Coordinates of C-alpha atoms and ligand atoms in Angstrom, one line a residue:
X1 CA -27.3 12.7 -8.7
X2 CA -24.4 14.0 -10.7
X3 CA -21.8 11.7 -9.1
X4 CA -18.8 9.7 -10.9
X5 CA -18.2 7.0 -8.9
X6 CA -21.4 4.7 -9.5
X7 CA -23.9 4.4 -11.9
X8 CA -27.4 6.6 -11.0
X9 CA -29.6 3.5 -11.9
X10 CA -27.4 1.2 -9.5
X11 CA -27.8 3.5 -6.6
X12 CA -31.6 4.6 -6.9
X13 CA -31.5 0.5 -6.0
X14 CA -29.4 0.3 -3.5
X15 CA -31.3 3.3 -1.6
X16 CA -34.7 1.6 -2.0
X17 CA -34.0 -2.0 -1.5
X18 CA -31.2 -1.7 1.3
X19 CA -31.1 1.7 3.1
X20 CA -28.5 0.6 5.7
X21 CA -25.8 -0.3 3.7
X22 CA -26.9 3.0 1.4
X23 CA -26.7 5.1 4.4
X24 CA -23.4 4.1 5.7
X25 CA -22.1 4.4 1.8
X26 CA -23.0 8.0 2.1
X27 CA -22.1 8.5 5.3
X28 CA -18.2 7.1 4.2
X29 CA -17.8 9.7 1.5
X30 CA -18.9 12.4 3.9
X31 CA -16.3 11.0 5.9
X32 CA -13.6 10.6 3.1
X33 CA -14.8 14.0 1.8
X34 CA -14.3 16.0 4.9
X35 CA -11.0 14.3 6.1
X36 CA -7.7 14.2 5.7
X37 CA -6.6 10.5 4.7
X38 CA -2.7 10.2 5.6
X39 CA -2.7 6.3 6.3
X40 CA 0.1 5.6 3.7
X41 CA -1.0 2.5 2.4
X42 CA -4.6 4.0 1.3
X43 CA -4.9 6.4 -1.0
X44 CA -7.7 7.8 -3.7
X45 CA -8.5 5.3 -6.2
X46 CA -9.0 6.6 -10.1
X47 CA -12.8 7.4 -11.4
X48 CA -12.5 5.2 -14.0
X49 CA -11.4 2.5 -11.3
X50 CA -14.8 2.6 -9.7
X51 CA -16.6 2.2 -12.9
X52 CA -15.2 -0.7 -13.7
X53 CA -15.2 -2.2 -10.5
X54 CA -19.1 -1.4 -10.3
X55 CA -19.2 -3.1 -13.6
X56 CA -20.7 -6.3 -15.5
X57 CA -17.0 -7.9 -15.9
X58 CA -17.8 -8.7 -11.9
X59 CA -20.4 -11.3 -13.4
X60 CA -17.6 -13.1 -15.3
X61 CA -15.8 -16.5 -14.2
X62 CA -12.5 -16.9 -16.2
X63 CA -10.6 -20.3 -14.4
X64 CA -7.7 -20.3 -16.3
X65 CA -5.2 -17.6 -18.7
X66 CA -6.0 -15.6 -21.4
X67 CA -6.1 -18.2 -24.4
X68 CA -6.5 -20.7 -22.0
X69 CA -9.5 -20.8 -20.3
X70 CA -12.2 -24.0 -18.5
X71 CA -15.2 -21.7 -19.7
X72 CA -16.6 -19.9 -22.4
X73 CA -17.5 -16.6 -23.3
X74 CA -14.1 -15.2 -22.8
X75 CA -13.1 -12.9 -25.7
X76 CA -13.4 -9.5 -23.4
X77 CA -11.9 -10.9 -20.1
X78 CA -9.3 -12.2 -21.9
X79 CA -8.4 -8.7 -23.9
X80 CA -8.8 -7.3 -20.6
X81 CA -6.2 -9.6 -19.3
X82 CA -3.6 -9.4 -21.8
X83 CA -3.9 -5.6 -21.7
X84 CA -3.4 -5.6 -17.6
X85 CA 0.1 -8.1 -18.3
X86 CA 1.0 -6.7 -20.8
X87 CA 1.1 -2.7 -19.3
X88 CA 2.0 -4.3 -16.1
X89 CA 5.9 -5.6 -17.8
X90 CA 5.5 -2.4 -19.4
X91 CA 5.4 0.0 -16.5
X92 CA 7.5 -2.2 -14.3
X93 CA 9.9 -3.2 -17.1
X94 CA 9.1 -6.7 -15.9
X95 CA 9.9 -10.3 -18.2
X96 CA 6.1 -11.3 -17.0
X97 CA 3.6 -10.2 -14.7
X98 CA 0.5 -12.1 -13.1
X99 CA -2.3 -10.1 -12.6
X100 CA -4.7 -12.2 -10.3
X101 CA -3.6 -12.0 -7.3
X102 CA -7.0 -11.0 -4.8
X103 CA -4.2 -9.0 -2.6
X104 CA -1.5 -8.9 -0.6
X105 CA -1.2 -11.5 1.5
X106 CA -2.8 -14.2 -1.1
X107 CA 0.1 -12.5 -3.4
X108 CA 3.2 -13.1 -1.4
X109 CA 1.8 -16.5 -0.3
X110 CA 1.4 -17.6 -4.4
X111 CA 5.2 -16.6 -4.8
X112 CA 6.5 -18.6 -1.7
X113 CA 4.7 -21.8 -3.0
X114 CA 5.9 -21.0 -6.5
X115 CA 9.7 -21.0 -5.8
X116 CA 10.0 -22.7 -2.3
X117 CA 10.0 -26.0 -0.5
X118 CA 7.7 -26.5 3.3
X119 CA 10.7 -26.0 5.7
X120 CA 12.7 -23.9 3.3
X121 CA 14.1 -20.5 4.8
X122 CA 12.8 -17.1 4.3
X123 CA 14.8 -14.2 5.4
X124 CA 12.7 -11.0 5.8
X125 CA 12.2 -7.8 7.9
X126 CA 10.7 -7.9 11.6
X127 CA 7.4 -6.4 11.7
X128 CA 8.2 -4.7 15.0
X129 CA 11.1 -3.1 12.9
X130 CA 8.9 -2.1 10.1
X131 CA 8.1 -5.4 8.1
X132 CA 4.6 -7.0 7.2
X133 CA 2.5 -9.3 8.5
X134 CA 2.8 -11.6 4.9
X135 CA 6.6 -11.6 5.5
X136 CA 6.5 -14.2 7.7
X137 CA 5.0 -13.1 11.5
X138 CA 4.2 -16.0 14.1
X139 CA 0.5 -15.4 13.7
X140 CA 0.3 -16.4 9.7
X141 CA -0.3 -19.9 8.2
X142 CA 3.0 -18.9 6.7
X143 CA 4.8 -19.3 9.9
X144 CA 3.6 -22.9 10.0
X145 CA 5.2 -24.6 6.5
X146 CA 8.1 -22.1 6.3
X147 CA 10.8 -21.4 8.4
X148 CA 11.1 -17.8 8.4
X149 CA 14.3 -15.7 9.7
X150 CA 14.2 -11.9 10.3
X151 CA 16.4 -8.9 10.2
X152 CA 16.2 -5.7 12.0
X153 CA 16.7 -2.1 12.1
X154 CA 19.8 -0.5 14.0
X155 CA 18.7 1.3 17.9
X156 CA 18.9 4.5 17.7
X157 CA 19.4 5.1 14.1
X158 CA 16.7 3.3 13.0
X159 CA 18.6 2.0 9.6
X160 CA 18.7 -1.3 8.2
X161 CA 22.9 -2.7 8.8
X162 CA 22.9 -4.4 5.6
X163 CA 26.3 -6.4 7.0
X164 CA 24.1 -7.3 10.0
X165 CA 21.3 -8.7 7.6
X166 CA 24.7 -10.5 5.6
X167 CA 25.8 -12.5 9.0
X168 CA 22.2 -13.8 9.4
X169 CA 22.1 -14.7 5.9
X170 CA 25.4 -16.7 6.4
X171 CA 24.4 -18.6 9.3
X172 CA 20.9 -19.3 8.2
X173 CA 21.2 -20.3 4.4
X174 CA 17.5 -19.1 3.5
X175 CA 16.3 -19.9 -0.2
X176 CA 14.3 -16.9 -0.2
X177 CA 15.4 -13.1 0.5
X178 CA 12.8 -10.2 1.1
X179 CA 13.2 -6.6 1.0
X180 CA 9.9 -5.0 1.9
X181 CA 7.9 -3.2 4.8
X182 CA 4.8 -1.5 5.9
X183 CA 6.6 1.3 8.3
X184 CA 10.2 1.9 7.1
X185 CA 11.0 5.7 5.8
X186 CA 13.6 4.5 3.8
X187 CA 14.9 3.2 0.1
X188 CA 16.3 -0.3 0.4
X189 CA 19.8 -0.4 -1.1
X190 CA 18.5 -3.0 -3.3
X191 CA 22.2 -3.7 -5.1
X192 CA 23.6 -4.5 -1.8
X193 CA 20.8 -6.9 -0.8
X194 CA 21.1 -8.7 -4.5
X195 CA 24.5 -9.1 -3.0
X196 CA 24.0 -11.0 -0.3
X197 CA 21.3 -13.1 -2.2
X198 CA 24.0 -13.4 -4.6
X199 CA 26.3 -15.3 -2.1
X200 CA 24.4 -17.1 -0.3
X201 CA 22.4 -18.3 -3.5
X202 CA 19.0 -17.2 -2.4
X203 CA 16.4 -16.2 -4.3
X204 CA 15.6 -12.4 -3.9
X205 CA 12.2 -11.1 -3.8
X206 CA 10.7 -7.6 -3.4
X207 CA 7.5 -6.5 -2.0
X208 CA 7.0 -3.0 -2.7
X209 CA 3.4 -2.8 -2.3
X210 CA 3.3 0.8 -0.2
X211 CA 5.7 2.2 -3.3
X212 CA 3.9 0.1 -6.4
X213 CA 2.8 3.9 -7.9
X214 CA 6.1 5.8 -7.0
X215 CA 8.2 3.4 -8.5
X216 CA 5.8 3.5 -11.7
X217 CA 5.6 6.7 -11.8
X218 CA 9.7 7.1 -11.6
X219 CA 9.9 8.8 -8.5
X220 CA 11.6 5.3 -6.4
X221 CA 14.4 2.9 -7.8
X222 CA 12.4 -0.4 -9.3
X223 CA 14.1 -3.6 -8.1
X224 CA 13.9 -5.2 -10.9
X225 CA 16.5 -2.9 -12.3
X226 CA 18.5 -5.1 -10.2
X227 CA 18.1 -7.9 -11.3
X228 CA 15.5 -9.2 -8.5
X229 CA 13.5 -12.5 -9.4
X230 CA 10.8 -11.7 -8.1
X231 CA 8.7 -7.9 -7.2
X232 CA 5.2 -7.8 -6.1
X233 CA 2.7 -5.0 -5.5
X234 CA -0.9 -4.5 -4.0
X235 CA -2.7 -1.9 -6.8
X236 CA -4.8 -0.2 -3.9
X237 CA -2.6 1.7 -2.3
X238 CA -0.1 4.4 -4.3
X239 CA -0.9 3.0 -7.4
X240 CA -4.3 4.1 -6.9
X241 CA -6.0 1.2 -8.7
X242 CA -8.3 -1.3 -7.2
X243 CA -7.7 -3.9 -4.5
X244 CA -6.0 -6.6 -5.7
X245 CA -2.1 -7.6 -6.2
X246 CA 0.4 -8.3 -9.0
X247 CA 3.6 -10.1 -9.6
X248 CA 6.2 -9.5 -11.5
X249 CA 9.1 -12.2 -12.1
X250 CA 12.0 -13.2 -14.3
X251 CA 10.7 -15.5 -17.4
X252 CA 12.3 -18.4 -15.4
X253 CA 9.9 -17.9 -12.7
X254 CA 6.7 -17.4 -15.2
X255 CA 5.1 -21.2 -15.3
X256 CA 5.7 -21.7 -10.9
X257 CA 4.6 -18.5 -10.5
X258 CA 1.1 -18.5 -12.7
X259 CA 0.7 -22.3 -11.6
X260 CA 0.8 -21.4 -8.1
X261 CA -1.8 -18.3 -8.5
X262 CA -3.9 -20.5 -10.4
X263 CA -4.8 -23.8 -9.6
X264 CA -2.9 -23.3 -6.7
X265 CA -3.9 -20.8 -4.8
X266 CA -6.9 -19.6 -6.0
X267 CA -10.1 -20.4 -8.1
X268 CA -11.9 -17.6 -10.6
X269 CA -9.5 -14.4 -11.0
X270 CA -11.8 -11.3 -10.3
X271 CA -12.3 -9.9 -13.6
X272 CA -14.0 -6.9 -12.3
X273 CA -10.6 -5.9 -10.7
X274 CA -8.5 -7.0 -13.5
X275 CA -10.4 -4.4 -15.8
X276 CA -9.8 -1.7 -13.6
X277 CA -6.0 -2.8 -13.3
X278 CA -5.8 -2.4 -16.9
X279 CA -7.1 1.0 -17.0
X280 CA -5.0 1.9 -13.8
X281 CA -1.7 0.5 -15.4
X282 CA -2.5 2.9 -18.4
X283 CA -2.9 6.0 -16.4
X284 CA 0.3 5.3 -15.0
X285 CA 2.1 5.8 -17.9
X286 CA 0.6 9.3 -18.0
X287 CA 3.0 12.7 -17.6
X288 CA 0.0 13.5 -14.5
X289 CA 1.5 10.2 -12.9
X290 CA 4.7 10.8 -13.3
X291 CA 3.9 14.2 -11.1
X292 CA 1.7 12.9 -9.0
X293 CA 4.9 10.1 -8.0
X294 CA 7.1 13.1 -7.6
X295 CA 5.0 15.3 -5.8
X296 CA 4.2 12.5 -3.1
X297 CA 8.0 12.4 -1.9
X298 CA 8.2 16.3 -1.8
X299 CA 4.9 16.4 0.2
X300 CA 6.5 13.9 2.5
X301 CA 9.9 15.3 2.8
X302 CA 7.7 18.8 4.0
X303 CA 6.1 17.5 5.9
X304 CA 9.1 15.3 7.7
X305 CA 10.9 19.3 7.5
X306 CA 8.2 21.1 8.9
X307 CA 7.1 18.4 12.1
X308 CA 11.0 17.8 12.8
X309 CA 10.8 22.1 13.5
X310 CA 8.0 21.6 15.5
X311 CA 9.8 19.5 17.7
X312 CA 8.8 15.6 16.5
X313 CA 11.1 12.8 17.1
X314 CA 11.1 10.7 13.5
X315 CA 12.4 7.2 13.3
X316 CA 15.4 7.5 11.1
X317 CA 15.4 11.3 11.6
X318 CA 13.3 12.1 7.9
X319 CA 11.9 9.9 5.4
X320 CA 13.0 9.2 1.7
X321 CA 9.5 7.6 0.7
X322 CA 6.0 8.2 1.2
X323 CA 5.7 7.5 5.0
X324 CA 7.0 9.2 8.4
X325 CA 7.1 7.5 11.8
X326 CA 6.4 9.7 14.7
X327 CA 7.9 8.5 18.3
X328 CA 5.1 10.3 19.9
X329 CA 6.1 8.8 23.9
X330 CA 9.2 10.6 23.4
X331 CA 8.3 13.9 21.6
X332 CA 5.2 14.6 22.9
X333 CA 4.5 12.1 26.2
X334 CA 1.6 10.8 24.9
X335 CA 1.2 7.3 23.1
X336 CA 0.4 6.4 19.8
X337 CA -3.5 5.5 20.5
X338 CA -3.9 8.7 22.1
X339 CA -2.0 10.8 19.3
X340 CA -4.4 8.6 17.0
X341 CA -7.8 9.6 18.3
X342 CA -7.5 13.0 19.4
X343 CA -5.9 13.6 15.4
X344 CA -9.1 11.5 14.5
X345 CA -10.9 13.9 16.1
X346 CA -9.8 17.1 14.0
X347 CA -10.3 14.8 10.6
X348 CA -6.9 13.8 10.2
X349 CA -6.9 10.1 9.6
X350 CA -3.8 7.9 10.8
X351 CA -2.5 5.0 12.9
X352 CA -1.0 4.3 15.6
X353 CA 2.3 2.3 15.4
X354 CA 5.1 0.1 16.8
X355 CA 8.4 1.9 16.8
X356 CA 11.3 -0.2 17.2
X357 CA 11.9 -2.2 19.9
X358 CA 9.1 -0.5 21.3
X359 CA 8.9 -0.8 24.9
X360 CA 4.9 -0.5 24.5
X361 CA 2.3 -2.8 23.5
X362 CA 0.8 -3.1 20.1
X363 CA -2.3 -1.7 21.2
X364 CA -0.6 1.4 23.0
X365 CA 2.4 1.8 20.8
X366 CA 5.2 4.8 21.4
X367 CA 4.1 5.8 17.6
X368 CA 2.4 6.9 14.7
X369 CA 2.7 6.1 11.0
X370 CA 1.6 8.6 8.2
X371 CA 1.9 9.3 5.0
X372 CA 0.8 11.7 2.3
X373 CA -0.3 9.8 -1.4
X374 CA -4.2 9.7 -0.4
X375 CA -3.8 14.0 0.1
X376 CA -1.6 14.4 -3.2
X377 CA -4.3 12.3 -5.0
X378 CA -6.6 14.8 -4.2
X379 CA -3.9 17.7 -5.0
X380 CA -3.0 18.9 -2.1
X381 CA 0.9 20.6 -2.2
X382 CA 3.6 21.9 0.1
X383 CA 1.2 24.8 1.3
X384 CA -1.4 22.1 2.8
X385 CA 1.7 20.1 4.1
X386 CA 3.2 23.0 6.1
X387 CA -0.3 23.6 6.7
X388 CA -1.1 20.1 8.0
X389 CA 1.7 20.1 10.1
X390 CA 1.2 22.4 12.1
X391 CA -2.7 21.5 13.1
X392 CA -0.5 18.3 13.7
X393 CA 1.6 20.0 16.0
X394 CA -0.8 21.5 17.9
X395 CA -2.9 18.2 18.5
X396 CA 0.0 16.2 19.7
X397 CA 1.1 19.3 22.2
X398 CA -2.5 19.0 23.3
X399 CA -5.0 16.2 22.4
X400 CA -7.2 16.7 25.6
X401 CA -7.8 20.0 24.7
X402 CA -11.1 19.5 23.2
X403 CA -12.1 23.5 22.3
X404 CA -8.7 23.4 20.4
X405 CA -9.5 20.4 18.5
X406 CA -13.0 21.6 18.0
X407 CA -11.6 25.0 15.9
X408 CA -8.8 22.7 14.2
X409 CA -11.7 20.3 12.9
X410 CA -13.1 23.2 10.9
X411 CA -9.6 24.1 10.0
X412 CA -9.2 20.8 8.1
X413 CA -12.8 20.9 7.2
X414 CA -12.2 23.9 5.4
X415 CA -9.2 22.9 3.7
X416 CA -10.9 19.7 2.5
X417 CA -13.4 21.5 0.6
X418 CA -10.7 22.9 -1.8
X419 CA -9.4 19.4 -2.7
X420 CA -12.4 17.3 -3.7
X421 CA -11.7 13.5 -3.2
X422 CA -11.1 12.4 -7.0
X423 CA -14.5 11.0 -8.1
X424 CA -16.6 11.6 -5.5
X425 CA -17.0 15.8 -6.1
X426 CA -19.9 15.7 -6.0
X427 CA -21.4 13.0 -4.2
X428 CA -22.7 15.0 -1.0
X429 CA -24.0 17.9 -2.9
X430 CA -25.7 16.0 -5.3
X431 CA -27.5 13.7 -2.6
X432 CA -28.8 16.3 0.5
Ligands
DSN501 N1 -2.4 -2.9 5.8 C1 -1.3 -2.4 5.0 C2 -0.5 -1.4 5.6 O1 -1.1 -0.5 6.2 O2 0.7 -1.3 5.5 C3 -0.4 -3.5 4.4 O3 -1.1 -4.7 4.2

């Protein structure tokens, strides 16, 4: 076995003392391999991030901040630490960051503790328009010690009417402002939303988890530029690190915000994670990065060019991020769960999606949601996107048409093999 991603000793193991789990390991980088991942909040994690994460600092309980610590043994989880912080400020040009965080939703949570009161206001995006689950839906333990407020995205334009978002501001008072989604195509006018936080004297907060790397990398506008309190960011997803969260505050927010990650939220950071942060935090400093940023947004912008030619109806008419909405009921007459599987089936990975005010259920949404850092991990360019687009095309025009998907299948087969997944080149080779 020639592979990167884990160690050759670790893995004769795991094959002789649990073959299940082995096998469905395997079977997942054939799958990752030999598909094309456009889900725009995954993409290809760094070798070096799997070493680490397959590593002994996984062993390691470390309660406490580096320097300040309820056990011993500390002096490489706390350089590890202090590294992460420190490159975090660094890259985000941040006053302090917090690097625990397990993810997302544990992130977000540990910043609404920090800075708010149960009952207090949050004003954030609707899901159904684009926003995420942590931001405050009904179904969250969220929902029941805050009092969240939403705002929306114009019909048929699809845009945020940042005057609209003002008058809800107004007549709700909330002590907390987000700017942040999961499925909008769009930059956030981040001045104008200071603005309103401004005059209603609200906190501002941004989650730009989907857009942690581009915004590293230099290719999106950083909030904190604008004088937010508070950004956060999951390090899974453009950033390409491992799964886990930071945030990023004003020095004013430091002590509430690191009290309420730890004790307050959670017990033992995961140190294992934290290394690989570190490392990932210094690769993003890196000219590559800084392409690999760029060349995201023009993958995604031909992309947006070359489906919009073919006929597809985008919310918001483009993108000027990393993702694209397709309204698939309306451009193609299908819904998103059909687009979904039959684009499954041809090794294009993607979900279906809410559009706004969709008229469909969640489960049988009008759309799709895409996006392209996973393939520009791996180094794929405007050739593959045209490319891409039009097997795309063809699905959409006719999922049932299962010869047709059959001959696209080897189609992206064949245009996988040229862009090995980083880390795992050689894994099915190495292992027949
Ligand atoms: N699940 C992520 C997404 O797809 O947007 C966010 O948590």
């Amino acid at each position: 076995m020639t592979n990167f991603t884990y160690s050759e000793a670790a893995l004769d193991r795991l094959r002789a003392s649990d073959s299940d789990v082995f096998n469905a390991l395997m079977r997942e980088e054939v799958r990752q391999s030999e598909g094309i991942e456009l889900i725009p909040s995954e993409s290809y994690c760094f070798p070096e991030v799997y070493a680490l994460l397959g590593s002994v600092f996984n062993n390691k309980y470390a309660e406490g901040y580096p320097g300040r610590r309820y056990y011993g043994g500390q002096e490489n989880t706390d350089a590890i630490e202090t590294l992460a912080r420190d490159r975090a400020k660094n890259v985000f040009r941040a006053e302090h960051a917090n690097v625990q965080p397990l993810s997302g939703c544990a992130m977000n949570e540990a910043v609404y503790f920090a800075l708010l009161q149960p009952g207090d206001v949050i004003l954030g995006m609707d899901l159904t328009h684009g926003g995420h689950l942590s931001h405050g839906h009904p179904v969250t333990n969220m929902f029941k010690v805050f009092k969240y407020v939403r705002y929306r995205t114009e019909i048929p334009s699809g845009l945020i009417d940042l005057e609209k978002v003002r008058q809800i501001a107004l007549e709700t008072k909330p002590k907390l402002i987000i700017c942040g989604h999961s499925s909008y195509p769009r930059e956030y006018d981040y001045a104008g939303f200071r603005k309103i936080a401004d005059e209603v004297g609200a906190l501002i907060m941004a989650d730009v988890s989907h857009m942690g790397g581009l915004i590293a990398g230099g290719a999106l506008k950083n909030p904190l530029d604008f004088g937010f309190d508070v950004m956060t960011t999951t390090t899974h997803k453009s950033l390409r690190g491992p799964r886990g969260g930071i945030i990023l505050c004003k020095k004013q927010h430091a002590s509430a915000i690191d009290k309420s990650v730890f004790p307050g939220m959670q017990g033992g950071p995961h140190m294992h994670q934290i290394a690989a942060m570190a490392t990932m935090l210094k690769l993003a400093q890196t000219d590559d990065y800084k392409a690999y940023a760029a060349q995201v947004l023009t993958n995604a912008q031909v992309l947006a060019q070359a489906l919009l030619a073919g006929g597809a109806h985008l919310v918001t008419g483009g993108t000027e991020n990393h993702l694209l909405v397709i309204n698939t009921a309306t451009g193609f007459g299908i819904t998103g769960d059909i687009a979904e599987k039959a684009l499954d089936k041809v090794g294009i990975t993607l979900n279906k999606n809410v559009i706004p005010d969709d008229p469909n259920p969640p489960m049988k949404p009008s759309g799709i949601r895409f996006g392209t850092p996973a393939a520009t991990s791996r180094g794929m360019g405007e050739g593959e996107m045209k490319q891409l687009a039009n097997i795309m095309l063809q699905v959409l025009r006719a999922p049932a048409d299962e010869a047709l998907l059959a001959k696209l299948r080897e189609e992206t087969r064949a245009m996988c093999k040229r862009f090995p997944v980083p880390g795992i080149e050689n894994g099915k080779e190495a292992r027949k």
